[in-house]
Amino acid sequence: MSSYMASLSSSFTNFRSASSWFEVYAAFSTLMIILRTAVNDIVPEKLRSSIARKLESFFFPTHKPNNLVSIRINQRWDGQHGEHNELYNAASKYLPTRISETYKALRLAKLNSHKGLMLAIDANQEVIDEFEGIRYTWTLDLGSDQNADSSKSDKDPAFVLNFNEKHRDTVMKRYIPHLLATCEAMDAADMSIKIFSMAHGYWNESELCHPATLDTLALDPELKRTIVDDLDRFLKRKEFYKKVGKPWKRGYLLYGPPGTGKSSLIAAIANYLKFNVYDLELDSITSNESLMLLMRSTTSRSIIVIEDIDCNKEVHVRRRQQEDFGDTDIESVQHDDAAPEIIKVDKFTLSALLNYMDGLWSGYGEERIIIFTTNHKDKIDPALLRPGRMDMHIHLSFLRAKAFRILASNYLDIPGDQPHPLFQEIEDLLDTTDVTPAVVAEQLIRSEDPDVALDGLFKFLQEIHNSGKSRDSAETLEI
């Protein structure tokens, strides 16, 4: 370094000839190359960029680049009541992976609904991403309801992407697809299954931790094989559904007494297919519009569950409302010499649900399963039962001999090929006594000793059989 400085100094003292000027230029260029190499090797790129921005703001405080383009990615399209924006979800998953140890403002949480730590960017933090040599800047805008003049989209949380306008085509054709593809790869690598419940008109996400599998369910082996074959056939028939002009979806009705394993079967199907689950509570839906918004917010490769469809008042209100009042919403009825009686008539109708199942909206999304559950199949509106809506009706009945051995293996580790001496007597009682798998499981779980547990179950079944109890009272009999 000193030799270059000496050469540069001597050149300035003798610069009358053209060669002297060339020596000055050569020495100065060499010095700049050495300095630039040293800075690039020693100073991190993010620190260099930060210094450059601060110097620019110091010397040019009023300078604002006019070649920057901003793209706002709102959480919901068309305001707070619009459809959920999948690009927003993808950005929320992608950006935390671009956070390095140099960032100073982050959000960290450990939620009961998730197994690991949750990391997210802070609203005041810029996230720098590079793709194909191009620099992109991301910020999170949480939105605000305080500004009355702001538009609906400004009040909604959003990610803001800034980049040079000359890279517009690269952003739309390569960078955004890269972001979505990266998010899909992250979802594929994450083997956890999500369950979504309703909260204030939106879906609230948690991890499905239910351990049920099709192997451990106490079902008749033939029925279980039928269910598995139907699921496998459904997954393989994308082109078939397209060829015949039908949406790629499947409807199931699970019916039977309480305690026969309807919820466990749903969890087992989700674990088998690796599908997310949406628990749709019709009692919480107040209009057809809110129903369609929730349905449009569900994803492909998912299971939509509507439990106890026979007990849901919204499913029955359509028939009662049409018979009594036609299609008019009645808010109050004036009786003679009495104060008006306020009647709340929900605007959600069965026809909206049917329209989503096999109407014009049935093609929204693909590879979906809709599962209804009921304790009383005969109480369901016949309009729901026809093929195309509930394609397969699965009867989950009381526990019988074939399914009992699965329970015994699960709870007592008794191999199926090495039956216990009490098995035959217990199975004979099960074939003539109506008890649910939940009741038998409760008896088996009372002792870890197979002899003690099976003896207790045998006496329990004998008492039910001898007393001639009905199937409902058998479930609540206390021993």
Coordinates of C-alpha atoms in Angstrom, one line a residue:
M1 CA 0.0 0.0 0.0
S2 CA 2.8 2.4 0.9
S3 CA 4.6 1.8 -2.4
Y4 CA 1.4 2.7 -4.3
M5 CA 1.1 5.9 -2.2
A6 CA 4.7 6.8 -2.9
S7 CA 4.3 6.2 -6.6
L8 CA 1.2 8.3 -6.6
S9 CA 3.0 11.1 -4.7
S10 CA 6.0 11.1 -7.1
S11 CA 3.7 11.2 -10.1
F12 CA 2.1 14.4 -8.8
T13 CA 5.5 16.1 -8.5
N14 CA 6.4 15.3 -12.1
F15 CA 3.3 15.5 -14.3
R16 CA 4.4 17.6 -17.2
S17 CA 4.3 14.8 -19.7
A18 CA 1.4 12.6 -20.8
S19 CA 3.2 9.5 -19.4
S20 CA 3.1 11.2 -16.0
W21 CA -0.6 11.6 -16.2
F22 CA -1.0 8.0 -17.2
E23 CA 1.1 7.0 -14.2
V24 CA -1.2 9.0 -11.9
Y25 CA -4.3 7.4 -13.4
A26 CA -2.8 3.9 -13.1
A27 CA -1.8 4.3 -9.5
F28 CA -5.1 5.8 -8.5
S29 CA -7.1 3.0 -10.3
T30 CA -5.0 0.4 -8.6
L31 CA -5.6 2.0 -5.2
M32 CA -9.4 2.1 -5.8
I33 CA -9.4 -1.6 -6.9
I34 CA -7.5 -2.6 -3.7
L35 CA -9.9 -0.5 -1.5
R36 CA -13.0 -1.9 -3.1
T37 CA -11.8 -5.5 -2.8
A38 CA -11.0 -4.9 0.9
V39 CA -14.3 -3.3 1.6
N40 CA -16.2 -6.1 -0.1
D41 CA -14.3 -8.8 1.8
I42 CA -14.6 -7.2 5.2
V43 CA -17.8 -5.2 5.3
P44 CA -21.1 -7.2 4.9
E45 CA -23.4 -6.4 2.0
K46 CA -26.3 -5.4 4.3
L47 CA -24.1 -3.0 6.2
R48 CA -22.8 -1.5 3.0
S49 CA -26.3 -0.9 1.8
S50 CA -27.3 0.6 5.1
I51 CA -24.4 3.0 5.0
A52 CA -25.2 4.0 1.5
R53 CA -28.8 4.7 2.3
K54 CA -27.9 6.8 5.3
L55 CA -25.3 8.8 3.3
E56 CA -27.9 9.4 0.6
S57 CA -30.5 10.5 3.1
F58 CA -27.9 12.8 4.8
F59 CA -26.7 14.5 1.6
F60 CA -30.1 14.4 -0.2
P61 CA -32.8 14.6 2.5
T62 CA -35.6 15.5 0.1
H63 CA -34.6 13.0 -2.6
K64 CA -37.2 10.3 -3.1
P65 CA -36.6 7.7 -5.8
N66 CA -39.3 7.9 -8.5
N67 CA -38.5 4.6 -10.1
L68 CA -39.8 2.4 -7.2
V69 CA -43.0 0.4 -7.6
S70 CA -45.0 -0.8 -4.6
I71 CA -47.3 -3.8 -4.6
R72 CA -49.8 -4.1 -1.7
I73 CA -50.8 -7.7 -0.8
N74 CA -53.8 -7.4 1.4
Q75 CA -54.9 -10.1 3.8
R76 CA -58.3 -10.1 2.1
W77 CA -59.2 -9.2 -1.4
D78 CA -61.8 -6.4 -1.6
G79 CA -61.8 -5.3 2.0
Q80 CA -62.3 -7.0 5.4
H81 CA -65.2 -9.1 4.2
G82 CA -63.6 -10.3 0.9
E83 CA -62.0 -13.6 0.0
H84 CA -58.8 -14.5 1.9
N85 CA -55.7 -13.8 -0.2
E86 CA -53.5 -16.9 -0.6
L87 CA -50.6 -14.7 -1.6
Y88 CA -50.7 -13.0 1.8
N89 CA -50.5 -16.4 3.5
A90 CA -47.6 -17.3 1.3
A91 CA -45.7 -14.1 2.1
S92 CA -46.3 -14.6 5.8
K93 CA -44.7 -18.0 5.6
Y94 CA -41.9 -17.1 3.2
L95 CA -40.6 -13.9 4.7
P96 CA -39.6 -15.3 8.1
T97 CA -37.2 -17.6 6.2
R98 CA -35.4 -14.5 4.8
I99 CA -34.8 -13.1 8.3
S100 CA -31.1 -13.1 9.3
E101 CA -29.3 -12.4 12.6
T102 CA -28.9 -8.7 11.7
Y103 CA -32.6 -7.9 12.1
K104 CA -33.5 -6.1 15.3
A105 CA -37.3 -6.1 15.4
L106 CA -39.1 -9.5 15.3
R107 CA -42.1 -11.2 16.7
L108 CA -41.9 -14.5 18.5
A109 CA -44.6 -16.7 20.1
K110 CA -45.3 -20.2 21.4
L111 CA -48.9 -21.0 20.8
N112 CA -50.9 -23.9 22.2
S113 CA -52.2 -24.5 18.7
H114 CA -48.7 -25.1 17.3
K115 CA -45.9 -27.4 18.3
G116 CA -43.0 -25.2 17.4
L117 CA -42.1 -21.5 17.9
M118 CA -43.8 -18.9 15.7
L119 CA -41.6 -16.3 14.1
A120 CA -42.9 -13.3 12.2
I121 CA -41.6 -9.9 11.0
D122 CA -42.5 -6.7 12.9
A123 CA -44.5 -3.9 11.4
N124 CA -41.5 -1.6 11.7
Q125 CA -39.0 -3.9 10.1
E126 CA -37.9 -4.1 6.5
V127 CA -37.1 -7.5 5.1
I128 CA -34.6 -7.6 2.2
D129 CA -34.8 -10.4 -0.3
E130 CA -32.7 -11.1 -3.3
F131 CA -33.8 -13.2 -6.3
E132 CA -31.9 -13.5 -9.6
G133 CA -29.6 -10.7 -8.5
I134 CA -32.5 -8.3 -7.9
R135 CA -33.1 -6.6 -4.5
Y136 CA -36.6 -6.6 -3.1
T137 CA -37.8 -4.8 0.1
W138 CA -40.8 -6.1 2.1
T139 CA -42.7 -4.3 4.9
L140 CA -45.7 -5.3 7.0
D141 CA -48.6 -2.8 7.3
L142 CA -51.0 -3.8 10.0
G143 CA -53.6 -1.4 8.7
S144 CA -55.7 1.1 10.7
D145 CA -59.4 1.9 11.3
Q146 CA -58.6 5.3 12.8
N147 CA -58.4 7.1 9.4
A148 CA -61.9 7.7 8.2
D149 CA -60.7 8.7 4.8
S150 CA -58.7 5.5 4.2
S151 CA -60.1 2.9 1.9
K152 CA -61.2 -0.5 2.9
S153 CA -58.0 -2.1 1.6
D154 CA -55.9 0.4 3.6
K155 CA -57.5 -0.8 6.8
D156 CA -56.7 -4.4 6.1
P157 CA -53.3 -5.8 7.1
A158 CA -51.0 -6.1 4.1
F159 CA -47.5 -6.9 3.0
V160 CA -45.9 -4.1 0.8
L161 CA -43.4 -5.2 -1.8
N162 CA -41.0 -2.5 -3.2
F163 CA -38.8 -2.9 -6.2
N164 CA -37.3 -1.0 -9.2
E165 CA -39.9 -0.5 -11.9
K166 CA -37.6 -2.0 -14.6
H167 CA -38.0 -5.4 -12.8
R168 CA -41.8 -5.4 -13.1
D169 CA -41.9 -8.3 -15.5
T170 CA -39.4 -10.3 -13.4
V171 CA -41.6 -9.8 -10.3
M172 CA -44.8 -10.9 -11.9
K173 CA -43.5 -13.7 -14.0
R174 CA -40.8 -15.2 -11.9
Y175 CA -40.5 -13.7 -8.4
I176 CA -44.1 -14.1 -7.3
P177 CA -44.3 -17.7 -8.7
H178 CA -41.0 -18.4 -6.9
L179 CA -42.6 -17.2 -3.6
L180 CA -45.7 -19.3 -4.1
A181 CA -43.7 -22.4 -5.1
T182 CA -41.4 -22.0 -2.1
C183 CA -44.5 -21.8 0.2
E184 CA -46.0 -24.9 -1.4
A185 CA -42.7 -26.8 -0.8
M186 CA -42.7 -25.6 2.8
D187 CA -46.3 -26.9 3.2
A188 CA -45.3 -30.2 1.7
A189 CA -42.3 -30.6 4.0
D190 CA -44.5 -29.7 7.0
M191 CA -46.4 -32.9 7.7
S192 CA -48.6 -31.4 10.3
I193 CA -52.3 -31.4 9.6
K194 CA -54.3 -28.2 10.3
I195 CA -57.8 -28.0 11.8
F196 CA -59.7 -24.7 11.3
S197 CA -62.5 -23.6 13.5
M198 CA -64.7 -20.5 13.2
A199 CA -63.9 -17.3 15.1
H200 CA -65.8 -14.1 14.4
G201 CA -66.7 -15.1 10.9
Y202 CA -63.2 -16.2 10.0
W203 CA -61.2 -19.5 10.1
N204 CA -58.9 -19.9 13.1
E205 CA -56.0 -22.3 12.4
S206 CA -54.6 -24.9 14.9
E207 CA -52.7 -28.2 14.5
L208 CA -54.7 -31.4 14.4
C209 CA -53.1 -33.5 17.1
H210 CA -55.7 -36.3 17.1
P211 CA -53.9 -39.7 17.1
A212 CA -56.6 -41.7 15.5
T213 CA -55.7 -43.8 12.5
L214 CA -57.7 -46.2 10.3
D215 CA -55.6 -49.1 11.7
T216 CA -56.5 -48.4 15.3
L217 CA -60.2 -47.7 14.7
A218 CA -62.6 -50.3 16.1
L219 CA -64.5 -50.9 12.9
D220 CA -65.7 -54.0 11.2
P221 CA -62.8 -55.0 8.9
E222 CA -65.0 -55.2 5.8
L223 CA -66.4 -51.7 6.4
K224 CA -62.9 -50.3 7.0
R225 CA -61.7 -51.9 3.8
T226 CA -64.6 -50.3 1.9
I227 CA -63.8 -46.9 3.3
V228 CA -60.1 -47.1 2.4
D229 CA -60.8 -48.4 -1.1
D230 CA -63.2 -45.5 -1.7
L231 CA -60.7 -42.9 -0.4
D232 CA -57.9 -44.3 -2.6
R233 CA -60.2 -44.4 -5.6
F234 CA -61.2 -40.8 -5.1
L235 CA -57.6 -39.6 -4.9
K236 CA -56.7 -41.3 -8.2
R237 CA -59.6 -40.1 -10.3
K238 CA -58.8 -36.4 -11.0
E239 CA -58.9 -37.0 -14.8
F240 CA -62.0 -39.1 -14.4
Y241 CA -64.0 -36.3 -12.7
K242 CA -62.7 -33.9 -15.3
K243 CA -63.8 -36.2 -18.1
V244 CA -67.3 -36.7 -16.8
G245 CA -67.7 -33.0 -16.0
K246 CA -68.1 -33.3 -12.2
P247 CA -66.3 -31.4 -9.5
W248 CA -63.5 -33.4 -7.8
K249 CA -65.2 -33.8 -4.5
R250 CA -66.8 -36.6 -2.4
G251 CA -69.5 -36.5 0.2
Y252 CA -69.9 -38.8 3.2
L253 CA -72.6 -39.3 5.8
L254 CA -71.5 -40.8 9.1
Y255 CA -74.5 -41.9 11.1
G256 CA -75.1 -44.0 14.2
P257 CA -75.6 -43.7 18.0
P258 CA -73.3 -41.4 20.1
G259 CA -70.0 -43.0 21.0
T260 CA -69.6 -45.1 17.9
G261 CA -66.5 -43.2 16.7
K262 CA -67.8 -40.7 14.1
S263 CA -65.3 -37.9 15.2
S264 CA -62.5 -40.5 15.5
L265 CA -63.2 -41.7 11.9
I266 CA -63.0 -38.1 10.6
A267 CA -59.6 -37.6 12.3
A268 CA -58.4 -41.0 11.0
I269 CA -59.4 -40.0 7.4
A270 CA -57.6 -36.7 7.8
N271 CA -54.5 -38.4 9.0
Y272 CA -54.7 -41.0 6.2
L273 CA -55.2 -38.4 3.4
K274 CA -53.0 -35.7 5.0
F275 CA -55.9 -33.3 4.4
N276 CA -56.7 -30.2 6.5
V277 CA -60.0 -30.1 8.4
Y278 CA -62.5 -27.3 8.4
D279 CA -65.1 -27.6 11.3
L280 CA -68.1 -25.7 9.9
E281 CA -70.5 -24.8 12.7
L282 CA -73.8 -23.9 11.0
D283 CA -75.2 -22.4 14.2
S284 CA -72.7 -19.6 14.0
I285 CA -73.6 -18.6 10.4
T286 CA -76.1 -15.8 10.1
S287 CA -76.4 -15.4 6.3
N288 CA -75.9 -17.1 3.0
E289 CA -73.2 -14.5 2.2
S290 CA -71.2 -15.5 5.3
L291 CA -71.5 -19.2 4.4
M292 CA -70.2 -18.6 0.9
L293 CA -67.3 -16.5 2.3
L294 CA -66.3 -19.2 4.6
M295 CA -66.5 -21.9 1.9
R296 CA -64.5 -19.8 -0.5
S297 CA -61.8 -19.4 2.2
T298 CA -61.2 -23.2 2.4
T299 CA -58.4 -24.7 0.5
S300 CA -58.1 -27.7 -1.9
R301 CA -57.1 -31.1 -0.4
S302 CA -59.3 -30.5 2.7
I303 CA -62.2 -32.0 4.6
I304 CA -65.2 -29.9 5.5
V305 CA -67.0 -31.3 8.5
I306 CA -70.6 -30.5 9.5
E307 CA -71.5 -32.4 12.6
D308 CA -74.9 -33.2 14.0
I309 CA -76.7 -32.0 10.8
D310 CA -80.0 -33.3 12.2
C311 CA -79.8 -31.0 15.2
N312 CA -79.0 -27.9 13.3
K313 CA -81.8 -25.4 13.4
E314 CA -80.7 -23.6 10.3
V315 CA -81.2 -26.7 8.2
H316 CA -84.9 -26.9 9.4
V317 CA -85.7 -23.2 9.4
R318 CA -86.1 -23.0 5.6
R319 CA -89.0 -25.4 5.6
R320 CA -90.7 -23.8 8.6
Q321 CA -90.1 -20.3 7.2
Q322 CA -91.5 -21.1 3.8
E323 CA -94.5 -22.8 5.2
D324 CA -95.3 -20.0 7.7
F325 CA -94.1 -16.8 6.1
G326 CA -93.0 -17.6 2.5
D327 CA -89.7 -16.1 1.7
T328 CA -90.1 -13.0 3.8
D329 CA -87.9 -12.4 6.8
I330 CA -90.1 -11.8 9.8
E331 CA -88.7 -9.7 12.6
S332 CA -91.8 -9.4 14.8
V333 CA -95.4 -10.6 15.1
Q334 CA -98.2 -8.5 16.6
H335 CA -100.7 -10.5 18.6
D336 CA -104.1 -9.1 19.7
D337 CA -103.8 -7.2 23.0
A338 CA -100.2 -8.2 23.4
A339 CA -96.8 -6.7 22.9
P340 CA -95.0 -7.6 19.7
E341 CA -93.1 -10.8 19.8
I342 CA -89.7 -10.6 18.3
I343 CA -88.8 -13.5 16.1
K344 CA -85.3 -14.0 14.9
V345 CA -85.3 -15.7 11.5
D346 CA -81.8 -16.5 10.3
K347 CA -81.1 -15.7 6.7
F348 CA -78.9 -18.7 6.2
T349 CA -80.9 -21.3 4.2
L350 CA -80.4 -25.0 3.3
S351 CA -80.5 -24.0 -0.4
A352 CA -77.2 -22.1 0.0
L353 CA -75.5 -25.2 1.5
L354 CA -76.9 -27.4 -1.3
N355 CA -75.7 -24.9 -3.9
Y356 CA -72.2 -25.3 -2.6
M357 CA -72.4 -29.0 -2.5
D358 CA -73.6 -29.6 -6.1
G359 CA -74.7 -26.3 -7.5
L360 CA -72.7 -23.6 -9.4
W361 CA -70.3 -23.2 -6.5
S362 CA -69.5 -26.9 -6.2
G363 CA -66.6 -26.5 -8.6
Y364 CA -64.8 -24.1 -6.4
G365 CA -61.6 -25.8 -5.3
E366 CA -60.9 -29.5 -5.9
E367 CA -59.9 -32.7 -4.1
R368 CA -62.3 -31.9 -1.3
I369 CA -64.3 -34.1 1.0
I370 CA -67.5 -33.0 2.8
I371 CA -68.5 -35.1 5.8
F372 CA -71.8 -34.8 7.6
T373 CA -72.5 -36.6 10.9
T374 CA -75.8 -37.4 12.6
N375 CA -77.2 -39.6 15.3
H376 CA -80.5 -39.9 13.5
K377 CA -80.4 -40.3 9.7
D378 CA -84.2 -40.3 9.5
K379 CA -84.3 -36.7 10.7
I380 CA -82.2 -35.3 7.9
D381 CA -83.8 -33.4 5.0
P382 CA -84.1 -35.8 2.1
A383 CA -82.6 -33.1 -0.2
L384 CA -79.2 -33.6 1.5
L385 CA -79.2 -37.4 1.2
R386 CA -79.2 -37.9 -2.6
P387 CA -76.1 -38.9 -4.5
G388 CA -73.8 -36.0 -5.4
R389 CA -74.3 -34.5 -2.0
M390 CA -73.8 -37.5 0.3
D391 CA -72.3 -40.1 -2.0
M392 CA -71.5 -42.7 0.6
H393 CA -73.5 -43.4 3.8
I394 CA -71.4 -45.1 6.5
H395 CA -73.3 -46.7 9.4
L396 CA -71.3 -46.7 12.6
S397 CA -73.2 -49.1 14.8
F398 CA -72.6 -50.8 18.1
L399 CA -69.5 -52.8 18.8
R400 CA -69.5 -56.4 17.5
A401 CA -67.1 -59.3 17.8
K402 CA -64.8 -58.5 14.8
A403 CA -64.1 -54.9 15.8
F404 CA -63.7 -55.9 19.5
R405 CA -60.3 -57.6 18.9
I406 CA -59.0 -54.3 17.5
L407 CA -59.9 -52.6 20.8
A408 CA -58.4 -55.3 22.8
S409 CA -55.2 -55.1 20.8
N410 CA -55.1 -51.2 21.2
Y411 CA -55.8 -51.1 24.9
L412 CA -54.3 -54.3 26.3
D413 CA -51.6 -55.2 23.7
I414 CA -53.3 -58.6 23.1
P415 CA -52.2 -60.0 19.7
G416 CA -55.1 -60.9 17.3
D417 CA -53.6 -64.3 16.6
Q418 CA -53.3 -65.1 20.3
P419 CA -56.8 -64.7 21.7
H420 CA -57.5 -64.4 25.4
P421 CA -59.6 -67.3 27.0
L422 CA -62.4 -64.8 27.7
F423 CA -62.6 -63.5 24.1
Q424 CA -65.2 -66.0 22.9
E425 CA -67.6 -65.4 25.8
I426 CA -67.2 -61.6 25.4
E427 CA -67.7 -61.8 21.7
D428 CA -70.9 -63.9 22.2
L429 CA -72.2 -61.2 24.5
L430 CA -71.3 -58.3 22.1
D431 CA -73.2 -60.0 19.3
T432 CA -76.4 -59.9 21.4
T433 CA -75.8 -56.7 23.4
D434 CA -75.9 -53.1 22.1
V435 CA -72.9 -51.2 23.5
T436 CA -70.8 -48.6 21.8
P437 CA -67.0 -48.8 21.3
A438 CA -66.7 -45.8 23.7
V439 CA -68.4 -47.8 26.5
V440 CA -66.2 -50.9 26.0
A441 CA -63.1 -48.8 25.7
E442 CA -63.9 -47.2 29.1
Q443 CA -64.1 -50.6 30.7
L444 CA -60.8 -51.8 29.1
I445 CA -58.9 -48.7 30.2
R446 CA -59.6 -49.3 33.9
S447 CA -56.8 -51.8 34.3
E448 CA -53.5 -52.5 32.6
D449 CA -53.7 -56.2 33.5
P450 CA -55.5 -57.9 30.6
D451 CA -57.1 -60.5 32.9
V452 CA -58.5 -57.9 35.2
A453 CA -59.7 -55.7 32.4
L454 CA -61.4 -58.4 30.4
D455 CA -63.0 -60.0 33.5
G456 CA -64.5 -56.6 34.4
L457 CA -65.8 -56.2 30.8
F458 CA -67.3 -59.6 30.8
K459 CA -69.2 -58.9 34.1
F460 CA -70.3 -55.5 32.7
L461 CA -71.7 -57.1 29.5
Q462 CA -73.4 -59.9 31.5
E463 CA -75.2 -57.4 33.7
I464 CA -76.4 -55.5 30.6
H465 CA -77.5 -58.6 28.9
N466 CA -79.3 -60.0 31.9
S467 CA -81.1 -56.8 32.7
G468 CA -82.4 -56.4 29.2
K469 CA -81.4 -52.7 29.1
S470 CA -82.1 -50.7 25.9
R471 CA -79.2 -49.6 23.8
D472 CA -79.4 -46.0 25.2
S473 CA -79.4 -47.0 28.9
A474 CA -76.6 -49.5 28.3
E475 CA -74.3 -46.7 27.5
T476 CA -74.8 -45.0 30.8
L477 CA -75.0 -48.0 33.1
E478 CA -72.7 -47.6 36.0
I479 CA -70.9 -50.6 37.6

